[in-house]
Amino acid sequence: RRLFDNSAGLAAGASFAMLSFLPSVHGIIANAEHFVLVFALSGALLAMKSLEDGGLWKLFAGGALLAAGYTIKQHGAVFVLFSFFMALLYNTRNGSDLKRTARDISVLALGAITPFMAMCGALYLAGVFDGFWFWTFAYAREYVSVVPLTAGLRALKAEGGRIFLSAPLIWALCLIGTIAPVWDRGLRQGWPFLLGLLAFSALAVLPGFFFRPHYF
């Protein structure tokens, strides 16, 4: 609604609610992706509000919410990068100087790293930091490097058709919504945000090249 209008907000909310309860799209299964999205979208909204009114504490809190997303699943860190893109986009549009842009990105980054550092400290004091680091970083790094790039691109090509055919109506509506600003000038203000969210969301599912159905 903030990006476009009441109708767009209602359609987006209703669509997400419908998808969240359809067994055919894993909606009733508690996958990590569901919980990452809660914090990623909440953080993005709070960051958007703070960029508009200049509230640094809101910006910090937005970064912290985004951080909560990547503590649920590492892929959520991509949405922290998305918030940097948002700050750059907003400041460029409004003719802000480099100092203002650097300040906003720095506050977001500080907010995004604070919960992680607090969690590391708590785990260290609990005596389980080594195990945490192994499973979260060492093992994860090996896990996502199993499939080489060339094989991953072949897998993406093979799975792309299956992903689309699993829900062609939904994907067709997504495509129409994505390109709608081409013929509707009123939608163009929110278009960069929409395309940015799409690009960073796609980036979030690429690590490891494991194109599992519930990622989509």
Coordinates of C-alpha atoms in Angstrom, one line a residue:
R1 CA 0.0 0.0 0.0
R2 CA 2.8 2.4 0.9
L3 CA 4.5 1.8 -2.5
F4 CA 1.4 1.8 -4.7
D5 CA -2.2 2.1 -3.3
N6 CA -4.8 0.5 -1.1
S7 CA -5.8 -1.9 -3.9
A8 CA -2.3 -3.2 -4.4
G9 CA -1.8 -3.6 -0.6
L10 CA -5.1 -5.5 -0.3
A11 CA -4.2 -7.8 -3.3
A12 CA -0.7 -8.5 -2.0
G13 CA -1.9 -9.3 1.5
A14 CA -4.7 -11.5 0.3
S15 CA -2.4 -13.3 -2.1
F16 CA 0.2 -14.0 0.5
A17 CA -2.5 -15.1 3.0
M18 CA -3.9 -17.5 0.4
L19 CA -0.5 -18.9 -0.4
S20 CA 0.3 -19.3 3.3
F21 CA -2.6 -21.8 3.7
L22 CA -2.4 -23.8 0.5
P23 CA -0.8 -27.2 1.2
S24 CA 0.2 -27.4 -2.5
V25 CA 2.7 -24.6 -2.0
H26 CA 3.9 -25.8 1.4
G27 CA 1.9 -23.0 3.1
I28 CA 1.0 -25.0 6.2
I29 CA 4.5 -26.3 6.7
A30 CA 6.7 -24.2 9.0
N31 CA 9.7 -23.7 6.7
A32 CA 12.4 -21.2 7.7
E33 CA 11.6 -19.1 4.7
H34 CA 8.2 -18.1 6.2
F35 CA 9.9 -16.7 9.3
V36 CA 12.7 -15.0 7.3
L37 CA 10.0 -13.1 5.3
V38 CA 8.3 -11.8 8.4
F39 CA 11.5 -10.0 9.6
A40 CA 12.7 -9.1 6.1
L41 CA 9.5 -7.3 5.1
S42 CA 9.1 -5.7 8.6
G43 CA 12.7 -4.4 8.5
A44 CA 12.3 -3.1 5.0
L45 CA 9.1 -1.3 5.9
L46 CA 10.6 0.3 9.0
A47 CA 13.7 1.3 7.0
M48 CA 11.5 2.8 4.3
K49 CA 9.7 4.9 6.9
S50 CA 12.9 6.1 8.6
L51 CA 14.4 7.1 5.3
E52 CA 11.4 9.3 4.7
D53 CA 11.3 11.0 8.1
G54 CA 15.0 10.9 8.9
G55 CA 14.6 8.9 12.1
L56 CA 18.0 7.2 12.8
W57 CA 16.6 5.0 15.6
K58 CA 13.9 3.6 13.3
L59 CA 16.7 3.0 10.7
F60 CA 18.7 1.1 13.3
A61 CA 15.6 -0.9 14.3
G62 CA 14.9 -1.7 10.7
G63 CA 18.5 -3.1 10.4
A64 CA 18.0 -5.1 13.5
L65 CA 14.8 -6.7 12.2
L66 CA 16.6 -7.6 9.0
A67 CA 19.3 -9.2 11.1
A68 CA 16.6 -11.3 12.8
G69 CA 15.9 -12.7 9.4
Y70 CA 19.4 -13.9 8.7
T71 CA 19.7 -15.4 12.2
I72 CA 16.8 -17.7 11.2
K73 CA 18.5 -18.6 7.9
Q74 CA 21.7 -17.3 6.5
H75 CA 20.2 -16.5 3.2
G76 CA 18.2 -13.7 4.9
A77 CA 21.5 -11.7 4.9
V78 CA 20.7 -10.8 1.3
F79 CA 17.8 -8.6 2.5
V80 CA 20.3 -6.6 4.6
L81 CA 22.0 -5.8 1.2
F82 CA 18.6 -4.9 -0.1
S83 CA 18.2 -2.3 2.6
F84 CA 21.5 -0.8 1.5
F85 CA 20.1 -0.6 -2.0
M86 CA 16.9 1.1 -0.6
A87 CA 19.0 3.7 1.2
L88 CA 21.1 4.4 -1.9
L89 CA 17.9 4.6 -4.1
Y90 CA 16.1 7.0 -1.7
N91 CA 19.1 9.3 -1.3
T92 CA 19.8 9.4 -5.0
R93 CA 16.2 10.2 -5.8
N94 CA 16.2 13.0 -3.3
G95 CA 19.5 14.5 -4.3
S96 CA 21.1 13.8 -0.9
D97 CA 24.9 14.1 -0.6
L98 CA 27.3 11.2 -0.2
K99 CA 27.6 11.9 3.5
R100 CA 23.9 11.4 4.1
T101 CA 23.9 8.2 2.1
A102 CA 26.9 6.8 3.9
R103 CA 25.3 7.7 7.3
D104 CA 22.1 5.8 6.4
I105 CA 23.9 2.7 5.2
S106 CA 26.2 2.7 8.2
V107 CA 23.2 2.9 10.6
L108 CA 21.5 0.1 8.8
A109 CA 24.7 -2.0 9.0
L110 CA 25.1 -1.3 12.7
G111 CA 21.5 -2.3 13.3
A112 CA 22.1 -5.5 11.2
I113 CA 25.2 -6.6 13.0
T114 CA 24.1 -5.8 16.6
P115 CA 21.8 -8.8 17.2
F116 CA 24.3 -11.1 15.6
M117 CA 27.1 -9.9 17.9
A118 CA 24.7 -10.2 20.9
M119 CA 23.9 -13.7 19.9
C120 CA 27.5 -14.6 19.5
G121 CA 28.3 -13.2 22.9
A122 CA 25.4 -15.2 24.5
L123 CA 26.5 -18.5 22.8
Y124 CA 30.1 -17.9 23.9
L125 CA 29.1 -17.4 27.5
A126 CA 27.0 -20.5 27.2
G127 CA 30.1 -22.4 26.1
V128 CA 28.7 -23.6 22.7
F129 CA 30.2 -21.0 20.4
D130 CA 32.5 -23.5 18.6
G131 CA 29.6 -25.7 17.7
F132 CA 27.5 -22.8 16.6
W133 CA 30.3 -21.5 14.3
F134 CA 30.8 -25.0 12.8
W135 CA 27.2 -25.6 11.9
T136 CA 26.4 -22.0 10.9
F137 CA 29.5 -21.2 8.9
A138 CA 32.0 -24.0 8.3
Y139 CA 29.5 -26.7 7.5
A140 CA 27.2 -24.3 5.6
R141 CA 30.1 -23.1 3.5
E142 CA 30.9 -26.7 2.4
Y143 CA 27.2 -27.4 1.9
V144 CA 26.6 -24.6 -0.5
S145 CA 29.8 -25.3 -2.5
V146 CA 28.9 -28.9 -3.3
V147 CA 27.3 -28.0 -6.7
P148 CA 29.7 -26.2 -9.0
L149 CA 28.5 -23.1 -10.9
T150 CA 28.1 -24.8 -14.3
A151 CA 26.0 -27.6 -12.8
G152 CA 24.0 -25.1 -10.8
L153 CA 23.1 -23.1 -14.0
R154 CA 22.0 -26.3 -15.7
A155 CA 19.9 -27.1 -12.7
L156 CA 18.3 -23.7 -12.7
K157 CA 17.5 -24.1 -16.4
A158 CA 15.9 -27.5 -15.8
E159 CA 14.0 -26.5 -12.7
G160 CA 12.8 -23.1 -14.1
G161 CA 10.2 -24.8 -16.3
R162 CA 9.0 -27.0 -13.5
I163 CA 8.8 -24.1 -11.1
F164 CA 6.6 -22.1 -13.5
L165 CA 4.4 -25.0 -14.4
S166 CA 3.8 -25.8 -10.7
A167 CA 1.6 -22.7 -10.5
P168 CA 1.4 -21.0 -13.9
L169 CA -1.5 -18.6 -12.9
I170 CA 0.4 -17.3 -9.9
W171 CA 3.6 -16.8 -11.9
A172 CA 1.7 -15.1 -14.7
L173 CA 0.1 -12.7 -12.3
C174 CA 3.6 -12.0 -10.8
L175 CA 5.0 -11.2 -14.3
I176 CA 2.1 -8.9 -15.1
G177 CA 2.5 -7.1 -11.8
T178 CA 6.2 -6.7 -12.3
I179 CA 5.9 -5.1 -15.7
A180 CA 2.7 -3.2 -15.1
P181 CA 4.6 0.1 -14.6
V182 CA 5.5 -0.1 -18.3
W183 CA 1.9 1.0 -19.2
D184 CA 0.8 2.5 -15.9
R185 CA 2.8 5.6 -15.1
G186 CA 1.2 5.9 -11.6
L187 CA 3.1 2.7 -10.6
R188 CA 6.5 3.8 -11.6
Q189 CA 7.4 5.5 -8.3
G190 CA 7.5 2.1 -6.6
W191 CA 9.0 0.2 -9.5
P192 CA 12.7 0.3 -8.4
F193 CA 11.8 -1.1 -5.0
L194 CA 9.7 -3.8 -6.6
L195 CA 12.5 -4.8 -9.0
G196 CA 15.1 -4.6 -6.3
L197 CA 13.1 -6.8 -4.0
L198 CA 12.7 -9.3 -6.9
A199 CA 16.4 -9.3 -7.7
F200 CA 17.5 -9.7 -4.1
S201 CA 14.9 -12.4 -3.4
A202 CA 16.2 -14.3 -6.4
L203 CA 19.7 -13.9 -5.1
A204 CA 18.6 -15.3 -1.7
V205 CA 17.6 -18.7 -3.3
L206 CA 20.7 -19.1 -5.4
P207 CA 23.3 -20.2 -2.8
G208 CA 24.1 -23.9 -3.2
F209 CA 21.8 -24.1 -6.3
F210 CA 19.3 -26.2 -4.4
F211 CA 16.1 -25.2 -6.0
R212 CA 13.6 -26.8 -3.6
P213 CA 9.9 -26.2 -4.1
H214 CA 9.3 -24.3 -0.9
Y215 CA 11.9 -21.7 -1.8
F216 CA 9.5 -20.3 -4.3

